[in-house]
Amino acid sequence: MDRKGLGRIILIRHGETEANRLRCFADSDDIPLTETGRSQSHALALRLSREFRAQVLICSPFRRAQETGEIIGRVLGLTVETLRGIQERDFGCLRGQPYEHLGARKSSAGHDPSWSPEGGESLNDVRRRAIEAIESLRNRYPDQEIVVVCHGAVIQAICAHIAGEWIEGSVPSNCGFVTIGYEEQGWMQPVLSGDWDEILPPA
């Protein structure tokens, strides 16, 4: 980093899975990347090697994030460290269902981030655990660049916490990313990078 005491987190959404391709919520934490997802991850890794100087590589425990991180790690020469708290939102009764089923379930709740599907988590639930996790990274690595491979709802929740507002339905495309600078006093505003799509919540 150019300024002493300044760090940066690069929040990356994992590469494409079959559930993403079909526009469905994942029905398992263990689904792999598609061939497209692996290609996306490799292309992103090359971009990261050109544009950043990452020193730490953190991944969600879910397989799709781990596979993305392993591909990135091979290019950057970094070892994957798994972190709880940044795993994807638990969509409960919506697991395995098409994205549009979410809108039908939550129509009466509108954009309320405290709403949760039966047996699942609300966006506020995700926000609380994800912020705790990245705060731990800020404390451990006060002036480094950290690549964090996670999930769309996690990125959405972290950005909402820092920016102070929820952007309904706006998440990175697969292998899109957000950068967030930080220092001891707190977080800087998120910067959207990569290719972004307006899509329904991620699988």
JSON list of C-alpha atoms in Angstrom, two decimals:
[
{"chain": "A", "resi": 1, "resn": "MET", "atom": "CA", "xyz": [0.00, 0.00, 0.00]},
{"chain": "A", "resi": 2, "resn": "ASP", "atom": "CA", "xyz": [1.12, 3.56, -0.65]},
{"chain": "A", "resi": 3, "resn": "ARG", "atom": "CA", "xyz": [0.20, 4.97, 2.77]},
{"chain": "A", "resi": 4, "resn": "LYS", "atom": "CA", "xyz": [1.44, 3.54, 6.02]},
{"chain": "A", "resi": 5, "resn": "GLY", "atom": "CA", "xyz": [-1.42, 2.32, 8.20]},
{"chain": "A", "resi": 6, "resn": "LEU", "atom": "CA", "xyz": [-3.87, 1.97, 5.30]},
{"chain": "A", "resi": 7, "resn": "GLY", "atom": "CA", "xyz": [-5.20, -1.45, 4.36]},
{"chain": "A", "resi": 8, "resn": "ARG", "atom": "CA", "xyz": [-7.62, -2.72, 1.73]},
{"chain": "A", "resi": 9, "resn": "ILE", "atom": "CA", "xyz": [-10.03, -5.63, 1.48]},
{"chain": "A", "resi": 10, "resn": "ILE", "atom": "CA", "xyz": [-10.95, -6.96, -1.96]},
{"chain": "A", "resi": 11, "resn": "LEU", "atom": "CA", "xyz": [-14.33, -8.69, -1.61]},
{"chain": "A", "resi": 12, "resn": "ILE", "atom": "CA", "xyz": [-14.81, -11.19, -4.44]},
{"chain": "A", "resi": 13, "resn": "ARG", "atom": "CA", "xyz": [-17.89, -13.17, -5.35]},
{"chain": "A", "resi": 14, "resn": "HIS", "atom": "CA", "xyz": [-17.02, -16.80, -6.22]},
{"chain": "A", "resi": 15, "resn": "GLY", "atom": "CA", "xyz": [-17.05, -18.09, -9.80]},
{"chain": "A", "resi": 16, "resn": "GLU", "atom": "CA", "xyz": [-20.11, -19.49, -11.56]},
{"chain": "A", "resi": 17, "resn": "THR", "atom": "CA", "xyz": [-21.84, -22.64, -10.33]},
{"chain": "A", "resi": 18, "resn": "GLU", "atom": "CA", "xyz": [-24.58, -24.65, -11.99]},
{"chain": "A", "resi": 19, "resn": "ALA", "atom": "CA", "xyz": [-27.09, -23.04, -9.62]},
{"chain": "A", "resi": 20, "resn": "ASN", "atom": "CA", "xyz": [-25.97, -19.58, -10.77]},
{"chain": "A", "resi": 21, "resn": "ARG", "atom": "CA", "xyz": [-26.32, -20.66, -14.39]},
{"chain": "A", "resi": 22, "resn": "LEU", "atom": "CA", "xyz": [-29.87, -21.89, -13.76]},
{"chain": "A", "resi": 23, "resn": "ARG", "atom": "CA", "xyz": [-30.69, -18.82, -11.61]},
{"chain": "A", "resi": 24, "resn": "CYS", "atom": "CA", "xyz": [-31.54, -20.94, -8.57]},
{"chain": "A", "resi": 25, "resn": "PHE", "atom": "CA", "xyz": [-30.53, -20.79, -4.94]},
{"chain": "A", "resi": 26, "resn": "ALA", "atom": "CA", "xyz": [-27.88, -23.38, -4.15]},
{"chain": "A", "resi": 27, "resn": "ASP", "atom": "CA", "xyz": [-29.25, -26.55, -2.56]},
{"chain": "A", "resi": 28, "resn": "SER", "atom": "CA", "xyz": [-25.88, -27.50, -1.07]},
{"chain": "A", "resi": 29, "resn": "ASP", "atom": "CA", "xyz": [-22.82, -25.83, 0.44]},
{"chain": "A", "resi": 30, "resn": "ASP", "atom": "CA", "xyz": [-20.72, -28.32, -1.53]},
{"chain": "A", "resi": 31, "resn": "ILE", "atom": "CA", "xyz": [-21.60, -27.45, -5.13]},
{"chain": "A", "resi": 32, "resn": "PRO", "atom": "CA", "xyz": [-18.51, -26.97, -7.36]},
{"chain": "A", "resi": 33, "resn": "LEU", "atom": "CA", "xyz": [-17.67, -24.36, -9.95]},
{"chain": "A", "resi": 34, "resn": "THR", "atom": "CA", "xyz": [-18.61, -24.91, -13.57]},
{"chain": "A", "resi": 35, "resn": "GLU", "atom": "CA", "xyz": [-15.93, -24.83, -16.25]},
{"chain": "A", "resi": 36, "resn": "THR", "atom": "CA", "xyz": [-16.98, -21.22, -16.86]},
{"chain": "A", "resi": 37, "resn": "GLY", "atom": "CA", "xyz": [-16.56, -20.53, -13.15]},
{"chain": "A", "resi": 38, "resn": "ARG", "atom": "CA", "xyz": [-13.02, -21.91, -13.20]},
{"chain": "A", "resi": 39, "resn": "SER", "atom": "CA", "xyz": [-12.19, -19.78, -16.25]},
{"chain": "A", "resi": 40, "resn": "GLN", "atom": "CA", "xyz": [-13.65, -16.70, -14.55]},
{"chain": "A", "resi": 41, "resn": "SER", "atom": "CA", "xyz": [-11.54, -17.37, -11.47]},
{"chain": "A", "resi": 42, "resn": "HIS", "atom": "CA", "xyz": [-8.34, -17.71, -13.47]},
{"chain": "A", "resi": 43, "resn": "ALA", "atom": "CA", "xyz": [-9.02, -14.51, -15.42]},
{"chain": "A", "resi": 44, "resn": "LEU", "atom": "CA", "xyz": [-9.73, -12.66, -12.19]},
{"chain": "A", "resi": 45, "resn": "ALA", "atom": "CA", "xyz": [-6.53, -14.00, -10.63]},
{"chain": "A", "resi": 46, "resn": "LEU", "atom": "CA", "xyz": [-4.52, -12.57, -13.52]},
{"chain": "A", "resi": 47, "resn": "ARG", "atom": "CA", "xyz": [-6.25, -9.22, -13.09]},
{"chain": "A", "resi": 48, "resn": "LEU", "atom": "CA", "xyz": [-5.54, -9.22, -9.35]},
{"chain": "A", "resi": 49, "resn": "SER", "atom": "CA", "xyz": [-1.87, -9.93, -10.06]},
{"chain": "A", "resi": 50, "resn": "ARG", "atom": "CA", "xyz": [-1.71, -6.86, -12.31]},
{"chain": "A", "resi": 51, "resn": "GLU", "atom": "CA", "xyz": [-3.77, -4.39, -10.27]},
{"chain": "A", "resi": 52, "resn": "PHE", "atom": "CA", "xyz": [-3.15, -5.32, -6.61]},
{"chain": "A", "resi": 53, "resn": "ARG", "atom": "CA", "xyz": [-0.44, -6.55, -4.28]},
{"chain": "A", "resi": 54, "resn": "ALA", "atom": "CA", "xyz": [-2.45, -8.99, -2.21]},
{"chain": "A", "resi": 55, "resn": "GLN", "atom": "CA", "xyz": [-0.69, -10.45, 0.81]},
{"chain": "A", "resi": 56, "resn": "VAL", "atom": "CA", "xyz": [-3.49, -12.50, 2.40]},
{"chain": "A", "resi": 57, "resn": "LEU", "atom": "CA", "xyz": [-6.13, -14.81, 0.87]},
{"chain": "A", "resi": 58, "resn": "ILE", "atom": "CA", "xyz": [-9.28, -15.54, 2.88]},
{"chain": "A", "resi": 59, "resn": "CYS", "atom": "CA", "xyz": [-12.18, -17.76, 1.75]},
{"chain": "A", "resi": 60, "resn": "SER", "atom": "CA", "xyz": [-15.64, -18.79, 2.85]},
{"chain": "A", "resi": 61, "resn": "PRO", "atom": "CA", "xyz": [-15.81, -22.47, 3.88]},
{"chain": "A", "resi": 62, "resn": "PHE", "atom": "CA", "xyz": [-18.25, -23.28, 1.04]},
{"chain": "A", "resi": 63, "resn": "ARG", "atom": "CA", "xyz": [-16.79, -25.33, -1.81]},
{"chain": "A", "resi": 64, "resn": "ARG", "atom": "CA", "xyz": [-17.49, -22.77, -4.55]},
{"chain": "A", "resi": 65, "resn": "ALA", "atom": "CA", "xyz": [-15.53, -20.11, -2.69]},
{"chain": "A", "resi": 66, "resn": "GLN", "atom": "CA", "xyz": [-12.74, -22.53, -1.80]},
{"chain": "A", "resi": 67, "resn": "GLU", "atom": "CA", "xyz": [-12.30, -23.57, -5.45]},
{"chain": "A", "resi": 68, "resn": "THR", "atom": "CA", "xyz": [-12.26, -19.95, -6.57]},
{"chain": "A", "resi": 69, "resn": "GLY", "atom": "CA", "xyz": [-9.71, -19.13, -3.88]},
{"chain": "A", "resi": 70, "resn": "GLU", "atom": "CA", "xyz": [-7.47, -22.05, -4.77]},
{"chain": "A", "resi": 71, "resn": "ILE", "atom": "CA", "xyz": [-7.29, -20.90, -8.40]},
{"chain": "A", "resi": 72, "resn": "ILE", "atom": "CA", "xyz": [-6.51, -17.35, -7.30]},
{"chain": "A", "resi": 73, "resn": "GLY", "atom": "CA", "xyz": [-3.96, -18.58, -4.78]},
{"chain": "A", "resi": 74, "resn": "ARG", "atom": "CA", "xyz": [-2.02, -20.54, -7.39]},
{"chain": "A", "resi": 75, "resn": "VAL", "atom": "CA", "xyz": [-1.58, -17.41, -9.51]},
{"chain": "A", "resi": 76, "resn": "LEU", "atom": "CA", "xyz": [-0.80, -15.05, -6.61]},
{"chain": "A", "resi": 77, "resn": "GLY", "atom": "CA", "xyz": [1.34, -17.52, -4.67]},
{"chain": "A", "resi": 78, "resn": "LEU", "atom": "CA", "xyz": [-0.93, -17.35, -1.61]},
{"chain": "A", "resi": 79, "resn": "THR", "atom": "CA", "xyz": [-2.37, -20.07, 0.63]},
{"chain": "A", "resi": 80, "resn": "VAL", "atom": "CA", "xyz": [-6.11, -20.13, 1.29]},
{"chain": "A", "resi": 81, "resn": "GLU", "atom": "CA", "xyz": [-7.19, -19.41, 4.86]},
{"chain": "A", "resi": 82, "resn": "THR", "atom": "CA", "xyz": [-10.80, -20.36, 5.68]},
{"chain": "A", "resi": 83, "resn": "LEU", "atom": "CA", "xyz": [-12.90, -17.93, 7.73]},
{"chain": "A", "resi": 84, "resn": "ARG", "atom": "CA", "xyz": [-16.31, -18.60, 9.26]},
{"chain": "A", "resi": 85, "resn": "GLY", "atom": "CA", "xyz": [-18.85, -15.79, 9.14]},
{"chain": "A", "resi": 86, "resn": "ILE", "atom": "CA", "xyz": [-18.49, -15.00, 5.44]},
{"chain": "A", "resi": 87, "resn": "GLN", "atom": "CA", "xyz": [-20.39, -18.04, 4.16]},
{"chain": "A", "resi": 88, "resn": "GLU", "atom": "CA", "xyz": [-23.46, -17.43, 2.01]},
{"chain": "A", "resi": 89, "resn": "ARG", "atom": "CA", "xyz": [-26.83, -16.53, 3.49]},
{"chain": "A", "resi": 90, "resn": "ASP", "atom": "CA", "xyz": [-28.91, -19.51, 4.58]},
{"chain": "A", "resi": 91, "resn": "PHE", "atom": "CA", "xyz": [-31.99, -19.28, 2.37]},
{"chain": "A", "resi": 92, "resn": "GLY", "atom": "CA", "xyz": [-33.88, -21.91, 4.37]},
{"chain": "A", "resi": 93, "resn": "CYS", "atom": "CA", "xyz": [-37.00, -23.13, 2.56]},
{"chain": "A", "resi": 94, "resn": "LEU", "atom": "CA", "xyz": [-35.80, -21.45, -0.65]},
{"chain": "A", "resi": 95, "resn": "ARG", "atom": "CA", "xyz": [-32.73, -23.66, -1.07]},
{"chain": "A", "resi": 96, "resn": "GLY", "atom": "CA", "xyz": [-32.77, -25.16, -4.56]},
{"chain": "A", "resi": 97, "resn": "GLN", "atom": "CA", "xyz": [-35.62, -22.89, -5.68]},
{"chain": "A", "resi": 98, "resn": "PRO", "atom": "CA", "xyz": [-35.56, -20.34, -8.57]},
{"chain": "A", "resi": 99, "resn": "TYR", "atom": "CA", "xyz": [-34.58, -16.80, -7.60]},
{"chain": "A", "resi": 100, "resn": "GLU", "atom": "CA", "xyz": [-38.04, -15.45, -8.39]},
{"chain": "A", "resi": 101, "resn": "HIS", "atom": "CA", "xyz": [-39.52, -17.48, -5.52]},
{"chain": "A", "resi": 102, "resn": "LEU", "atom": "CA", "xyz": [-37.82, -15.06, -3.11]},
{"chain": "A", "resi": 103, "resn": "GLY", "atom": "CA", "xyz": [-39.90, -12.14, -4.40]},
{"chain": "A", "resi": 104, "resn": "ALA", "atom": "CA", "xyz": [-43.12, -14.07, -3.93]},
{"chain": "A", "resi": 105, "resn": "ARG", "atom": "CA", "xyz": [-42.20, -15.06, -0.36]},
{"chain": "A", "resi": 106, "resn": "LYS", "atom": "CA", "xyz": [-41.17, -11.60, 0.81]},
{"chain": "A", "resi": 107, "resn": "SER", "atom": "CA", "xyz": [-43.69, -9.44, -1.08]},
{"chain": "A", "resi": 108, "resn": "SER", "atom": "CA", "xyz": [-45.44, -8.40, 2.12]},
{"chain": "A", "resi": 109, "resn": "ALA", "atom": "CA", "xyz": [-42.15, -7.48, 3.80]},
{"chain": "A", "resi": 110, "resn": "GLY", "atom": "CA", "xyz": [-40.93, -5.23, 0.99]},
{"chain": "A", "resi": 111, "resn": "HIS", "atom": "CA", "xyz": [-37.23, -4.40, 1.32]},
{"chain": "A", "resi": 112, "resn": "ASP", "atom": "CA", "xyz": [-37.05, -5.14, 5.06]},
{"chain": "A", "resi": 113, "resn": "PRO", "atom": "CA", "xyz": [-33.54, -6.54, 5.77]},
{"chain": "A", "resi": 114, "resn": "SER", "atom": "CA", "xyz": [-34.86, -8.16, 8.96]},
{"chain": "A", "resi": 115, "resn": "TRP", "atom": "CA", "xyz": [-37.14, -10.50, 6.96]},
{"chain": "A", "resi": 116, "resn": "SER", "atom": "CA", "xyz": [-36.01, -14.12, 6.68]},
{"chain": "A", "resi": 117, "resn": "PRO", "atom": "CA", "xyz": [-37.35, -17.13, 4.77]},
{"chain": "A", "resi": 118, "resn": "GLU", "atom": "CA", "xyz": [-38.60, -19.99, 6.92]},
{"chain": "A", "resi": 119, "resn": "GLY", "atom": "CA", "xyz": [-35.62, -21.82, 8.41]},
{"chain": "A", "resi": 120, "resn": "GLY", "atom": "CA", "xyz": [-33.16, -19.27, 6.99]},
{"chain": "A", "resi": 121, "resn": "GLU", "atom": "CA", "xyz": [-31.35, -16.01, 7.73]},
{"chain": "A", "resi": 122, "resn": "SER", "atom": "CA", "xyz": [-32.27, -12.38, 7.23]},
{"chain": "A", "resi": 123, "resn": "LEU", "atom": "CA", "xyz": [-29.89, -9.95, 5.56]},
{"chain": "A", "resi": 124, "resn": "ASN", "atom": "CA", "xyz": [-29.35, -8.38, 8.97]},
{"chain": "A", "resi": 125, "resn": "ASP", "atom": "CA", "xyz": [-28.28, -11.78, 10.31]},
{"chain": "A", "resi": 126, "resn": "VAL", "atom": "CA", "xyz": [-25.72, -11.99, 7.50]},
{"chain": "A", "resi": 127, "resn": "ARG", "atom": "CA", "xyz": [-24.58, -8.42, 8.13]},
{"chain": "A", "resi": 128, "resn": "ARG", "atom": "CA", "xyz": [-23.89, -9.05, 11.83]},
{"chain": "A", "resi": 129, "resn": "ARG", "atom": "CA", "xyz": [-21.76, -12.15, 11.31]},
{"chain": "A", "resi": 130, "resn": "ALA", "atom": "CA", "xyz": [-19.98, -10.85, 8.20]},
{"chain": "A", "resi": 131, "resn": "ILE", "atom": "CA", "xyz": [-19.00, -7.56, 9.82]},
{"chain": "A", "resi": 132, "resn": "GLU", "atom": "CA", "xyz": [-17.64, -9.38, 12.86]},
{"chain": "A", "resi": 133, "resn": "ALA", "atom": "CA", "xyz": [-15.55, -11.54, 10.53]},
{"chain": "A", "resi": 134, "resn": "ILE", "atom": "CA", "xyz": [-14.05, -8.70, 8.49]},
{"chain": "A", "resi": 135, "resn": "GLU", "atom": "CA", "xyz": [-13.45, -6.60, 11.60]},
{"chain": "A", "resi": 136, "resn": "SER", "atom": "CA", "xyz": [-11.29, -9.49, 12.82]},
{"chain": "A", "resi": 137, "resn": "LEU", "atom": "CA", "xyz": [-9.32, -9.28, 9.56]},
{"chain": "A", "resi": 138, "resn": "ARG", "atom": "CA", "xyz": [-8.85, -5.52, 9.92]},
{"chain": "A", "resi": 139, "resn": "ASN", "atom": "CA", "xyz": [-7.46, -6.05, 13.41]},
{"chain": "A", "resi": 140, "resn": "ARG", "atom": "CA", "xyz": [-5.13, -8.87, 12.35]},
{"chain": "A", "resi": 141, "resn": "TYR", "atom": "CA", "xyz": [-3.85, -7.20, 9.17]},
{"chain": "A", "resi": 142, "resn": "PRO", "atom": "CA", "xyz": [-3.87, -3.44, 9.84]},
{"chain": "A", "resi": 143, "resn": "ASP", "atom": "CA", "xyz": [-2.04, -2.29, 6.70]},
{"chain": "A", "resi": 144, "resn": "GLN", "atom": "CA", "xyz": [-2.22, -5.10, 4.14]},
{"chain": "A", "resi": 145, "resn": "GLU", "atom": "CA", "xyz": [-4.20, -6.00, 1.03]},
{"chain": "A", "resi": 146, "resn": "ILE", "atom": "CA", "xyz": [-6.56, -8.89, 1.73]},
{"chain": "A", "resi": 147, "resn": "VAL", "atom": "CA", "xyz": [-8.42, -10.89, -0.90]},
{"chain": "A", "resi": 148, "resn": "VAL", "atom": "CA", "xyz": [-11.68, -12.25, 0.54]},
{"chain": "A", "resi": 149, "resn": "VAL", "atom": "CA", "xyz": [-13.58, -14.78, -1.59]},
{"chain": "A", "resi": 150, "resn": "CYS", "atom": "CA", "xyz": [-17.18, -15.01, -0.44]},
{"chain": "A", "resi": 151, "resn": "HIS", "atom": "CA", "xyz": [-20.75, -14.62, -1.72]},
{"chain": "A", "resi": 152, "resn": "GLY", "atom": "CA", "xyz": [-23.15, -12.06, -3.14]},
{"chain": "A", "resi": 153, "resn": "ALA", "atom": "CA", "xyz": [-25.36, -11.59, -0.07]},
{"chain": "A", "resi": 154, "resn": "VAL", "atom": "CA", "xyz": [-22.27, -11.26, 2.14]},
{"chain": "A", "resi": 155, "resn": "ILE", "atom": "CA", "xyz": [-20.83, -8.52, -0.08]},
{"chain": "A", "resi": 156, "resn": "GLN", "atom": "CA", "xyz": [-24.20, -6.79, -0.19]},
{"chain": "A", "resi": 157, "resn": "ALA", "atom": "CA", "xyz": [-24.48, -6.91, 3.61]},
{"chain": "A", "resi": 158, "resn": "ILE", "atom": "CA", "xyz": [-20.95, -5.62, 4.25]},
{"chain": "A", "resi": 159, "resn": "CYS", "atom": "CA", "xyz": [-21.41, -2.74, 1.80]},
{"chain": "A", "resi": 160, "resn": "ALA", "atom": "CA", "xyz": [-24.77, -1.85, 3.35]},
{"chain": "A", "resi": 161, "resn": "HIS", "atom": "CA", "xyz": [-23.24, -1.75, 6.83]},
{"chain": "A", "resi": 162, "resn": "ILE", "atom": "CA", "xyz": [-20.41, 0.54, 5.75]},
{"chain": "A", "resi": 163, "resn": "ALA", "atom": "CA", "xyz": [-22.39, 2.74, 3.35]},
{"chain": "A", "resi": 164, "resn": "GLY", "atom": "CA", "xyz": [-25.43, 2.97, 5.63]},
{"chain": "A", "resi": 165, "resn": "GLU", "atom": "CA", "xyz": [-28.01, 1.78, 3.11]},
{"chain": "A", "resi": 166, "resn": "TRP", "atom": "CA", "xyz": [-29.19, -1.41, 1.43]},
{"chain": "A", "resi": 167, "resn": "ILE", "atom": "CA", "xyz": [-29.10, -1.55, -2.36]},
{"chain": "A", "resi": 168, "resn": "GLU", "atom": "CA", "xyz": [-31.87, -4.03, -3.12]},
{"chain": "A", "resi": 169, "resn": "GLY", "atom": "CA", "xyz": [-30.86, -6.78, -5.55]},
{"chain": "A", "resi": 170, "resn": "SER", "atom": "CA", "xyz": [-27.52, -5.29, -6.58]},
{"chain": "A", "resi": 171, "resn": "VAL", "atom": "CA", "xyz": [-24.66, -7.77, -6.16]},
{"chain": "A", "resi": 172, "resn": "PRO", "atom": "CA", "xyz": [-21.48, -8.49, -8.14]},
{"chain": "A", "resi": 173, "resn": "SER", "atom": "CA", "xyz": [-21.61, -10.92, -11.02]},
{"chain": "A", "resi": 174, "resn": "ASN", "atom": "CA", "xyz": [-19.57, -14.08, -10.54]},
{"chain": "A", "resi": 175, "resn": "CYS", "atom": "CA", "xyz": [-15.94, -13.06, -9.94]},
{"chain": "A", "resi": 176, "resn": "GLY", "atom": "CA", "xyz": [-16.94, -9.40, -9.73]},
{"chain": "A", "resi": 177, "resn": "PHE", "atom": "CA", "xyz": [-15.53, -7.56, -6.72]},
{"chain": "A", "resi": 178, "resn": "VAL", "atom": "CA", "xyz": [-15.66, -4.59, -4.36]},
{"chain": "A", "resi": 179, "resn": "THR", "atom": "CA", "xyz": [-12.68, -2.89, -2.74]},
{"chain": "A", "resi": 180, "resn": "ILE", "atom": "CA", "xyz": [-12.90, -1.31, 0.70]},
{"chain": "A", "resi": 181, "resn": "GLY", "atom": "CA", "xyz": [-10.04, 0.66, 2.19]},
{"chain": "A", "resi": 182, "resn": "TYR", "atom": "CA", "xyz": [-9.60, 0.75, 5.94]},
{"chain": "A", "resi": 183, "resn": "GLU", "atom": "CA", "xyz": [-7.48, 2.19, 8.71]},
{"chain": "A", "resi": 184, "resn": "GLU", "atom": "CA", "xyz": [-7.46, 1.92, 12.48]},
{"chain": "A", "resi": 185, "resn": "GLN", "atom": "CA", "xyz": [-10.33, 4.39, 12.86]},
{"chain": "A", "resi": 186, "resn": "GLY", "atom": "CA", "xyz": [-12.71, 2.61, 10.50]},
{"chain": "A", "resi": 187, "resn": "TRP", "atom": "CA", "xyz": [-13.81, 1.78, 6.97]},
{"chain": "A", "resi": 188, "resn": "MET", "atom": "CA", "xyz": [-13.79, 3.84, 3.79]},
{"chain": "A", "resi": 189, "resn": "GLN", "atom": "CA", "xyz": [-16.63, 3.78, 1.28]},
{"chain": "A", "resi": 190, "resn": "PRO", "atom": "CA", "xyz": [-16.87, 0.63, -0.88]},
{"chain": "A", "resi": 191, "resn": "VAL", "atom": "CA", "xyz": [-15.72, 0.97, -4.50]},
{"chain": "A", "resi": 192, "resn": "LEU", "atom": "CA", "xyz": [-17.48, -1.22, -7.05]},
{"chain": "A", "resi": 193, "resn": "SER", "atom": "CA", "xyz": [-15.10, -2.85, -9.51]},
{"chain": "A", "resi": 194, "resn": "GLY", "atom": "CA", "xyz": [-15.31, -5.48, -12.22]},
{"chain": "A", "resi": 195, "resn": "ASP", "atom": "CA", "xyz": [-18.45, -6.36, -14.13]},
{"chain": "A", "resi": 196, "resn": "TRP", "atom": "CA", "xyz": [-21.72, -5.74, -12.25]},
{"chain": "A", "resi": 197, "resn": "ASP", "atom": "CA", "xyz": [-25.21, -6.95, -13.06]},
{"chain": "A", "resi": 198, "resn": "GLU", "atom": "CA", "xyz": [-28.57, -6.17, -11.55]},
{"chain": "A", "resi": 199, "resn": "ILE", "atom": "CA", "xyz": [-29.70, -9.64, -10.52]},
{"chain": "A", "resi": 200, "resn": "LEU", "atom": "CA", "xyz": [-31.82, -11.30, -7.90]},
{"chain": "A", "resi": 201, "resn": "PRO", "atom": "CA", "xyz": [-30.03, -12.54, -4.77]},
{"chain": "A", "resi": 202, "resn": "PRO", "atom": "CA", "xyz": [-27.13, -14.93, -5.37]},
{"chain": "A", "resi": 203, "resn": "ALA", "atom": "CA", "xyz": [-26.96, -18.70, -5.02]}
]
